[in-house]
PDB file of C-alpha atoms in Angstrom:
ATOM      1  CA  UNK A   1       6.880  15.961  -0.563  1.00 68.00           C
ATOM      2  CA  UNK A   2       8.281  15.129  -3.932  1.00 80.00           C
ATOM      3  CA  UNK A   3       5.893  14.108  -6.693  1.00 91.00           C
ATOM      4  CA  UNK A   4       6.492  12.685 -10.131  1.00 95.00           C
ATOM      5  CA  UNK A   5       3.959  13.025 -12.941  1.00 96.00           C
ATOM      6  CA  UNK A   6       3.835  11.148 -16.212  1.00 96.00           C
ATOM      7  CA  UNK A   7       1.015  12.704 -18.192  1.00 96.00           C
ATOM      8  CA  UNK A   8       0.928  10.088 -20.957  1.00 96.00           C
ATOM      9  CA  UNK A   9      -0.726   6.849 -19.814  1.00 94.00           C
ATOM     10  CA  UNK A  10      -0.058   5.289 -23.220  1.00 96.00           C
ATOM     11  CA  UNK A  11       2.134   6.035 -26.211  1.00 98.00           C
ATOM     12  CA  UNK A  12       2.765   4.238 -29.468  1.00 97.00           C
ATOM     13  CA  UNK A  13       5.504   4.399 -32.084  1.00 98.00           C
ATOM     14  CA  UNK A  14       6.366   2.727 -35.347  1.00 98.00           C
ATOM     15  CA  UNK A  15       9.422   0.530 -35.420  1.00 97.00           C
ATOM     16  CA  UNK A  16      12.568   2.541 -36.293  1.00 97.00           C
ATOM     17  CA  UNK A  17      10.871   5.831 -35.411  1.00 98.00           C
ATOM     18  CA  UNK A  18      11.550   8.116 -32.447  1.00 98.00           C
ATOM     19  CA  UNK A  19       9.291   8.620 -29.457  1.00 98.00           C
ATOM     20  CA  UNK A  20       9.500  10.919 -26.440  1.00 98.00           C
ATOM     21  CA  UNK A  21       8.001  10.109 -23.062  1.00 98.00           C
ATOM     22  CA  UNK A  22       7.259  13.000 -20.719  1.00 98.00           C
ATOM     23  CA  UNK A  23       7.964  13.336 -17.027  1.00 98.00           C
ATOM     24  CA  UNK A  24       7.703  16.275 -14.675  1.00 98.00           C
ATOM     25  CA  UNK A  25       8.493  16.385 -10.992  1.00 97.00           C
ATOM     26  CA  UNK A  26       8.119  18.690  -8.072  1.00 95.00           C
ATOM     27  CA  UNK A  27      10.833  19.287  -5.516  1.00 91.00           C
ATOM     28  CA  UNK A  28      12.386  22.062  -3.483  1.00 89.00           C
ATOM     29  CA  UNK A  29      15.756  20.317  -3.472  1.00 87.00           C
ATOM     30  CA  UNK A  30      18.666  21.337  -5.673  1.00 88.00           C
ATOM     31  CA  UNK A  31      20.564  18.075  -5.528  1.00 88.00           C
ATOM     32  CA  UNK A  32      18.800  14.884  -6.584  1.00 91.00           C
ATOM     33  CA  UNK A  33      18.784  12.014  -9.048  1.00 93.00           C
ATOM     34  CA  UNK A  34      16.369  11.094 -11.799  1.00 95.00           C
ATOM     35  CA  UNK A  35      15.856   7.691 -13.366  1.00 96.00           C
ATOM     36  CA  UNK A  36      13.901   6.027 -16.123  1.00 98.00           C
ATOM     37  CA  UNK A  37      12.994   2.400 -15.539  1.00 97.00           C
ATOM     38  CA  UNK A  38      11.534  -0.056 -18.045  1.00 97.00           C
ATOM     39  CA  UNK A  39       9.170  -2.884 -17.081  1.00 94.00           C
ATOM     40  CA  UNK A  40       8.413  -5.283 -19.961  1.00 92.00           C
ATOM     41  CA  UNK A  41       5.233  -7.364 -19.612  1.00 87.00           C
ATOM     42  CA  UNK A  42       5.686  -9.992 -16.897  1.00 80.00           C
ATOM     43  CA  UNK A  43       9.380  -9.225 -16.695  1.00 83.00           C
ATOM     44  CA  UNK A  44      11.776  -7.534 -14.372  1.00 88.00           C
ATOM     45  CA  UNK A  45      11.969  -3.771 -14.010  1.00 92.00           C
ATOM     46  CA  UNK A  46      15.349  -2.567 -15.194  1.00 94.00           C
ATOM     47  CA  UNK A  47      17.143   0.762 -15.266  1.00 95.00           C
ATOM     48  CA  UNK A  48      17.211   2.518 -18.623  1.00 97.00           C
ATOM     49  CA  UNK A  49      19.038   5.733 -17.856  1.00 97.00           C
ATOM     50  CA  UNK A  50      19.839   8.091 -14.974  1.00 95.00           C
ATOM     51  CA  UNK A  51      20.652  11.757 -14.546  1.00 96.00           C
ATOM     52  CA  UNK A  52      22.302  13.656 -11.717  1.00 93.00           C
ATOM     53  CA  UNK A  53      20.697  17.046 -11.174  1.00 93.00           C
ATOM     54  CA  UNK A  54      24.047  18.799 -10.811  1.00 92.00           C
ATOM     55  CA  UNK A  55      25.065  17.714 -14.306  1.00 91.00           C
ATOM     56  CA  UNK A  56      23.957  20.036 -17.072  1.00 88.00           C
ATOM     57  CA  UNK A  57      24.754  17.559 -19.797  1.00 94.00           C
ATOM     58  CA  UNK A  58      21.892  15.265 -20.751  1.00 96.00           C
ATOM     59  CA  UNK A  59      22.510  11.585 -20.150  1.00 96.00           C
ATOM     60  CA  UNK A  60      22.685   9.227 -23.117  1.00 96.00           C
ATOM     61  CA  UNK A  61      22.708   5.437 -23.289  1.00 95.00           C
ATOM     62  CA  UNK A  62      22.833   4.146 -26.850  1.00 96.00           C
ATOM     63  CA  UNK A  63      19.365   4.777 -28.356  1.00 97.00           C
ATOM     64  CA  UNK A  64      18.056   6.300 -25.134  1.00 98.00           C
ATOM     65  CA  UNK A  65      18.598   9.916 -24.187  1.00 98.00           C
ATOM     66  CA  UNK A  66      16.996  12.406 -21.857  1.00 98.00           C
ATOM     67  CA  UNK A  67      16.082  16.054 -22.081  1.00 98.00           C
ATOM     68  CA  UNK A  68      16.671  17.344 -18.562  1.00 97.00           C
ATOM     69  CA  UNK A  69      15.303  20.823 -17.952  1.00 97.00           C
ATOM     70  CA  UNK A  70      16.071  21.578 -14.309  1.00 96.00           C
ATOM     71  CA  UNK A  71      14.344  24.941 -14.128  1.00 95.00           C
ATOM     72  CA  UNK A  72      11.211  23.499 -15.663  1.00 96.00           C
ATOM     73  CA  UNK A  73      11.524  20.316 -13.568  1.00 96.00           C
ATOM     74  CA  UNK A  74      11.139  18.224 -16.666  1.00 97.00           C
ATOM     75  CA  UNK A  75      12.881  14.958 -17.498  1.00 98.00           C
ATOM     76  CA  UNK A  76      11.728  13.424 -20.775  1.00 98.00           C
ATOM     77  CA  UNK A  77      13.015  10.211 -22.324  1.00 98.00           C
ATOM     78  CA  UNK A  78      13.707   9.961 -26.041  1.00 98.00           C
ATOM     79  CA  UNK A  79      13.927   6.559 -27.668  1.00 98.00           C
ATOM     80  CA  UNK A  80      15.483   6.621 -31.115  1.00 98.00           C
ATOM     81  CA  UNK A  81      15.231   3.889 -33.737  1.00 98.00           C
ATOM     82  CA  UNK A  82      12.507   2.154 -31.712  1.00 98.00           C
ATOM     83  CA  UNK A  83      12.593  -1.618 -31.606  1.00 97.00           C
ATOM     84  CA  UNK A  84       9.906  -4.169 -30.821  1.00 96.00           C
ATOM     85  CA  UNK A  85      11.786  -5.024 -27.646  1.00 95.00           C
ATOM     86  CA  UNK A  86      11.286  -1.485 -26.401  1.00 97.00           C
ATOM     87  CA  UNK A  87       7.605  -2.197 -25.775  1.00 97.00           C
ATOM     88  CA  UNK A  88       7.087  -1.924 -22.023  1.00 97.00           C
ATOM     89  CA  UNK A  89       5.813   0.220 -19.188  1.00 96.00           C
ATOM     90  CA  UNK A  90       8.236   3.076 -18.549  1.00 97.00           C
ATOM     91  CA  UNK A  91       8.519   4.685 -15.141  1.00 97.00           C
ATOM     92  CA  UNK A  92      10.139   7.972 -14.303  1.00 97.00           C
ATOM     93  CA  UNK A  93      11.561   8.160 -10.787  1.00 95.00           C
ATOM     94  CA  UNK A  94      13.060  10.797  -8.502  1.00 93.00           C
ATOM     95  CA  UNK A  95      15.410  10.369  -5.568  1.00 90.00           C
ATOM     96  CA  UNK A  96      16.955  12.695  -3.004  1.00 82.00           C
ATOM     97  CA  UNK A  97      20.449  11.903  -1.825  1.00 76.00           C
ATOM     98  CA  UNK A  98      20.427  10.087   1.497  1.00 69.00           C
ATOM     99  CA  UNK A  99      21.501  12.109   4.480  1.00 66.00           C
ATOM    100  CA  UNK A 100      20.040  13.866   7.476  1.00 61.00           C
ATOM    101  CA  UNK A 101      16.419  12.825   7.775  1.00 59.00           C
ATOM    102  CA  UNK A 102      16.281  11.614   4.188  1.00 63.00           C
ATOM    103  CA  UNK A 103      16.989   8.014   3.331  1.00 70.00           C
ATOM    104  CA  UNK A 104      16.884   8.707  -0.364  1.00 74.00           C
ATOM    105  CA  UNK A 105      13.370   7.537  -1.092  1.00 80.00           C
ATOM    106  CA  UNK A 106      12.668   6.697  -4.735  1.00 87.00           C
ATOM    107  CA  UNK A 107       9.390   8.245  -5.900  1.00 91.00           C
ATOM    108  CA  UNK A 108       7.832   6.861  -9.079  1.00 93.00           C
ATOM    109  CA  UNK A 109       5.463   8.304 -11.641  1.00 95.00           C
ATOM    110  CA  UNK A 110       2.347   6.488 -12.749  1.00 94.00           C
ATOM    111  CA  UNK A 111       4.036   4.945 -15.757  1.00 95.00           C
ATOM    112  CA  UNK A 112       3.606   5.154 -19.530  1.00 96.00           C
ATOM    113  CA  UNK A 113       2.773   2.077 -21.579  1.00 96.00           C
ATOM    114  CA  UNK A 114       4.756   2.141 -24.811  1.00 98.00           C
ATOM    115  CA  UNK A 115       3.557   0.080 -27.773  1.00 97.00           C
ATOM    116  CA  UNK A 116       5.865  -0.444 -30.736  1.00 97.00           C
ATOM    117  CA  UNK A 117       4.197  -1.246 -34.056  1.00 97.00           C
ATOM    118  CA  UNK A 118       6.090  -3.278 -36.679  1.00 95.00           C
TER     119      UNK A 118
ATOM    120  CA  UNK B   1      22.543 -16.917  -9.450  1.00 51.00           C
ATOM    121  CA  UNK B   2      22.698 -13.172  -9.735  1.00 63.00           C
ATOM    122  CA  UNK B   3      20.411 -10.238  -9.157  1.00 93.00           C
ATOM    123  CA  UNK B   4      17.275 -10.135  -7.064  1.00 96.00           C
ATOM    124  CA  UNK B   5      15.176 -13.287  -6.763  1.00 96.00           C
ATOM    125  CA  UNK B   6      11.620 -13.366  -5.484  1.00 97.00           C
ATOM    126  CA  UNK B   7       9.564 -16.416  -4.548  1.00 97.00           C
ATOM    127  CA  UNK B   8       6.911 -17.426  -5.184  1.00 97.00           C
ATOM    128  CA  UNK B   9       6.161 -15.827  -8.563  1.00 95.00           C
ATOM    129  CA  UNK B  10       2.427 -16.266  -8.045  1.00 96.00           C
ATOM    130  CA  UNK B  11       0.397 -16.679  -4.877  1.00 96.00           C
ATOM    131  CA  UNK B  12      -3.315 -17.152  -4.390  1.00 94.00           C
ATOM    132  CA  UNK B  13      -4.559 -17.068  -0.834  1.00 92.00           C
ATOM    133  CA  UNK B  14      -7.710 -16.692   1.151  1.00 89.00           C
ATOM    134  CA  UNK B  15      -8.318 -13.785   3.447  1.00 87.00           C
ATOM    135  CA  UNK B  16      -7.679 -15.881   6.555  1.00 86.00           C
ATOM    136  CA  UNK B  17      -4.454 -17.502   5.357  1.00 87.00           C
ATOM    137  CA  UNK B  18      -0.930 -16.708   6.469  1.00 93.00           C
ATOM    138  CA  UNK B  19       1.824 -16.733   3.876  1.00 95.00           C
ATOM    139  CA  UNK B  20       5.243 -15.191   3.321  1.00 97.00           C
ATOM    140  CA  UNK B  21       6.971 -13.644   0.353  1.00 98.00           C
ATOM    141  CA  UNK B  22      10.706 -14.098   0.052  1.00 98.00           C
ATOM    142  CA  UNK B  23      13.328 -11.920  -1.564  1.00 98.00           C
ATOM    143  CA  UNK B  24      17.010 -12.686  -1.925  1.00 97.00           C
ATOM    144  CA  UNK B  25      19.682 -10.503  -3.461  1.00 97.00           C
ATOM    145  CA  UNK B  26      23.060 -11.710  -4.663  1.00 94.00           C
ATOM    146  CA  UNK B  27      24.527  -8.288  -5.346  1.00 95.00           C
ATOM    147  CA  UNK B  28      26.153  -7.524  -2.024  1.00 94.00           C
ATOM    148  CA  UNK B  29      23.801  -4.590  -1.491  1.00 94.00           C
ATOM    149  CA  UNK B  30      23.088  -3.057   1.899  1.00 92.00           C
ATOM    150  CA  UNK B  31      19.578  -1.699   1.327  1.00 92.00           C
ATOM    151  CA  UNK B  32      16.398  -3.591   0.464  1.00 94.00           C
ATOM    152  CA  UNK B  33      12.863  -2.470  -0.295  1.00 94.00           C
ATOM    153  CA  UNK B  34       9.314  -3.745  -0.657  1.00 96.00           C
ATOM    154  CA  UNK B  35       6.972  -2.068  -3.155  1.00 95.00           C
ATOM    155  CA  UNK B  36       3.339  -2.654  -4.038  1.00 95.00           C
ATOM    156  CA  UNK B  37       2.362  -2.249  -7.678  1.00 94.00           C
ATOM    157  CA  UNK B  38      -1.356  -1.984  -8.382  1.00 92.00           C
ATOM    158  CA  UNK B  39      -2.978  -1.396 -11.742  1.00 84.00           C
ATOM    159  CA  UNK B  40      -3.074   2.251 -12.836  1.00 74.00           C
ATOM    160  CA  UNK B  41      -1.241   3.456  -9.721  1.00 82.00           C
ATOM    161  CA  UNK B  42       2.359   4.462  -9.119  1.00 84.00           C
ATOM    162  CA  UNK B  43       4.578   2.032  -7.276  1.00 90.00           C
ATOM    163  CA  UNK B  44       3.969   2.387  -3.568  1.00 90.00           C
ATOM    164  CA  UNK B  45       6.957   2.061  -1.292  1.00 91.00           C
ATOM    165  CA  UNK B  46       6.086  -0.125   1.685  1.00 94.00           C
ATOM    166  CA  UNK B  47       9.258  -0.786   3.656  1.00 93.00           C
ATOM    167  CA  UNK B  48      12.929   0.115   3.524  1.00 92.00           C
ATOM    168  CA  UNK B  49      15.757  -1.706   5.244  1.00 93.00           C
ATOM    169  CA  UNK B  50      19.358  -0.618   5.498  1.00 89.00           C
ATOM    170  CA  UNK B  51      21.886  -2.984   7.028  1.00 86.00           C
ATOM    171  CA  UNK B  52      19.006  -5.070   8.364  1.00 86.00           C
ATOM    172  CA  UNK B  53      17.438  -2.141  10.188  1.00 87.00           C
ATOM    173  CA  UNK B  54      14.054  -0.827   9.157  1.00 88.00           C
ATOM    174  CA  UNK B  55      14.387   2.728   7.944  1.00 85.00           C
ATOM    175  CA  UNK B  56      10.877   3.363   6.759  1.00 80.00           C
ATOM    176  CA  UNK B  57       7.434   1.937   7.317  1.00 75.00           C
ATOM    177  CA  UNK B  58       5.356   3.882   4.874  1.00 76.00           C
ATOM    178  CA  UNK B  59       2.000   3.749   6.702  1.00 85.00           C
ATOM    179  CA  UNK B  60       1.498   0.122   5.792  1.00 93.00           C
ATOM    180  CA  UNK B  61      -1.277  -1.837   7.558  1.00 93.00           C
ATOM    181  CA  UNK B  62      -0.107  -4.237  10.234  1.00 93.00           C
ATOM    182  CA  UNK B  63      -1.365  -7.214   8.232  1.00 95.00           C
ATOM    183  CA  UNK B  64       1.917  -6.799   6.333  1.00 96.00           C
ATOM    184  CA  UNK B  65       4.925  -7.624   8.469  1.00 95.00           C
ATOM    185  CA  UNK B  66       8.464  -7.365   7.051  1.00 96.00           C
ATOM    186  CA  UNK B  67      11.512  -9.227   8.267  1.00 96.00           C
ATOM    187  CA  UNK B  68      15.130  -8.726   7.302  1.00 96.00           C
ATOM    188  CA  UNK B  69      17.303 -11.386   8.957  1.00 95.00           C
ATOM    189  CA  UNK B  70      20.421 -10.347   7.048  1.00 93.00           C
ATOM    190  CA  UNK B  71      21.397  -7.963   4.277  1.00 91.00           C
ATOM    191  CA  UNK B  72      20.743 -10.584   1.591  1.00 95.00           C
ATOM    192  CA  UNK B  73      17.245 -11.656   2.580  1.00 97.00           C
ATOM    193  CA  UNK B  74      13.958  -9.864   3.001  1.00 97.00           C
ATOM    194  CA  UNK B  75      10.591 -11.357   3.821  1.00 98.00           C
ATOM    195  CA  UNK B  76       7.061 -10.019   3.782  1.00 97.00           C
ATOM    196  CA  UNK B  77       4.745 -11.933   6.091  1.00 97.00           C
ATOM    197  CA  UNK B  78       1.080 -11.733   5.179  1.00 96.00           C
ATOM    198  CA  UNK B  79      -1.957 -12.435   7.344  1.00 93.00           C
ATOM    199  CA  UNK B  80      -5.650 -11.618   7.186  1.00 92.00           C
ATOM    200  CA  UNK B  81      -5.294  -9.787   3.894  1.00 93.00           C
ATOM    201  CA  UNK B  82      -8.085  -7.946   2.101  1.00 93.00           C
ATOM    202  CA  UNK B  83      -9.119  -8.155  -1.567  1.00 92.00           C
ATOM    203  CA  UNK B  84      -7.598  -4.721  -2.209  1.00 93.00           C
ATOM    204  CA  UNK B  85      -4.217  -6.183  -1.291  1.00 95.00           C
ATOM    205  CA  UNK B  86      -4.175  -8.117  -4.562  1.00 95.00           C
ATOM    206  CA  UNK B  87      -1.242  -6.665  -6.499  1.00 96.00           C
ATOM    207  CA  UNK B  88       2.277  -7.268  -7.728  1.00 96.00           C
ATOM    208  CA  UNK B  89       4.754  -7.061  -4.849  1.00 97.00           C
ATOM    209  CA  UNK B  90       8.217  -6.041  -5.901  1.00 96.00           C
ATOM    210  CA  UNK B  91      11.418  -6.385  -3.966  1.00 97.00           C
ATOM    211  CA  UNK B  92      14.411  -4.206  -4.776  1.00 95.00           C
ATOM    212  CA  UNK B  93      17.914  -3.674  -3.478  1.00 95.00           C
ATOM    213  CA  UNK B  94      20.530  -0.975  -3.811  1.00 92.00           C
ATOM    214  CA  UNK B  95      24.154  -0.681  -2.834  1.00 90.00           C
ATOM    215  CA  UNK B  96      23.365   1.942  -0.218  1.00 84.00           C
ATOM    216  CA  UNK B  97      20.433   4.178   0.590  1.00 80.00           C
ATOM    217  CA  UNK B  98      20.084   7.081  -1.818  1.00 74.00           C
ATOM    218  CA  UNK B  99      22.919   7.960  -4.136  1.00 72.00           C
ATOM    219  CA  UNK B 100      23.254   7.620  -7.872  1.00 78.00           C
ATOM    220  CA  UNK B 101      23.247   3.835  -7.848  1.00 83.00           C
ATOM    221  CA  UNK B 102      19.929   2.475  -9.064  1.00 88.00           C
ATOM    222  CA  UNK B 103      17.672   0.033  -7.333  1.00 92.00           C
ATOM    223  CA  UNK B 104      17.666  -3.465  -8.766  1.00 94.00           C
ATOM    224  CA  UNK B 105      14.280  -5.134  -8.883  1.00 95.00           C
ATOM    225  CA  UNK B 106      13.102  -8.705  -8.674  1.00 95.00           C
ATOM    226  CA  UNK B 107      10.456 -10.184 -10.961  1.00 94.00           C
ATOM    227  CA  UNK B 108       7.801  -9.701  -8.307  1.00 95.00           C
ATOM    228  CA  UNK B 109       5.189 -11.902  -6.677  1.00 96.00           C
ATOM    229  CA  UNK B 110       1.714 -11.662  -8.180  1.00 96.00           C
ATOM    230  CA  UNK B 111      -0.625 -11.916  -5.186  1.00 96.00           C
ATOM    231  CA  UNK B 112      -4.321 -12.654  -5.530  1.00 95.00           C
ATOM    232  CA  UNK B 113      -6.635 -12.565  -2.518  1.00 93.00           C
ATOM    233  CA  UNK B 114      -9.799 -14.604  -2.817  1.00 89.00           C
TER     234      UNK B 114
END
């Protein structure tokens, strides 16, 4: 079974600085998808960024980028120029493609609480 | 209205009560999900529906009973719950099962069992 591990329960960063959130996963599959979701306090969980395992290039979305190391099964999220609105719980998630006996279950890590200091 | 809407936002119930959580998606998606989010634990997938058919029942106790009358609506019927069932219940939808498209989440229902 796939597992996702976020080893940092809490992280903090100064406004305008850069922070990296760690995520590792375990799988025997070669084709899969990885996601980072953000859940602000008492607000909706939203997608931050996604990565297809077959793509070697790291995904980037504005101030958010990932460092995808397939061999190491590592998928870290870098937030540049941190803003107060970035404060939230961040979840790393893994998904197999659907097909055969797999329905493409999304497996989440435990989450990392990010605090942004002004 | 757009996105995934969950009602109620908060629910307090006794252990002998029967209540239902409702989820509605306005995205034209074919797959819907129920998750349980407890403090200091990863999100736990409870149920998965694709085109109104249940794909997965992830070893959830029978006191939780899902219903998917159509691809836009998903319910979670609750009865005889236990205190450990207090949690945030999240509904999500996706265009299809699996794939690169993300799941879209509702705001959740905060459930408290007295």
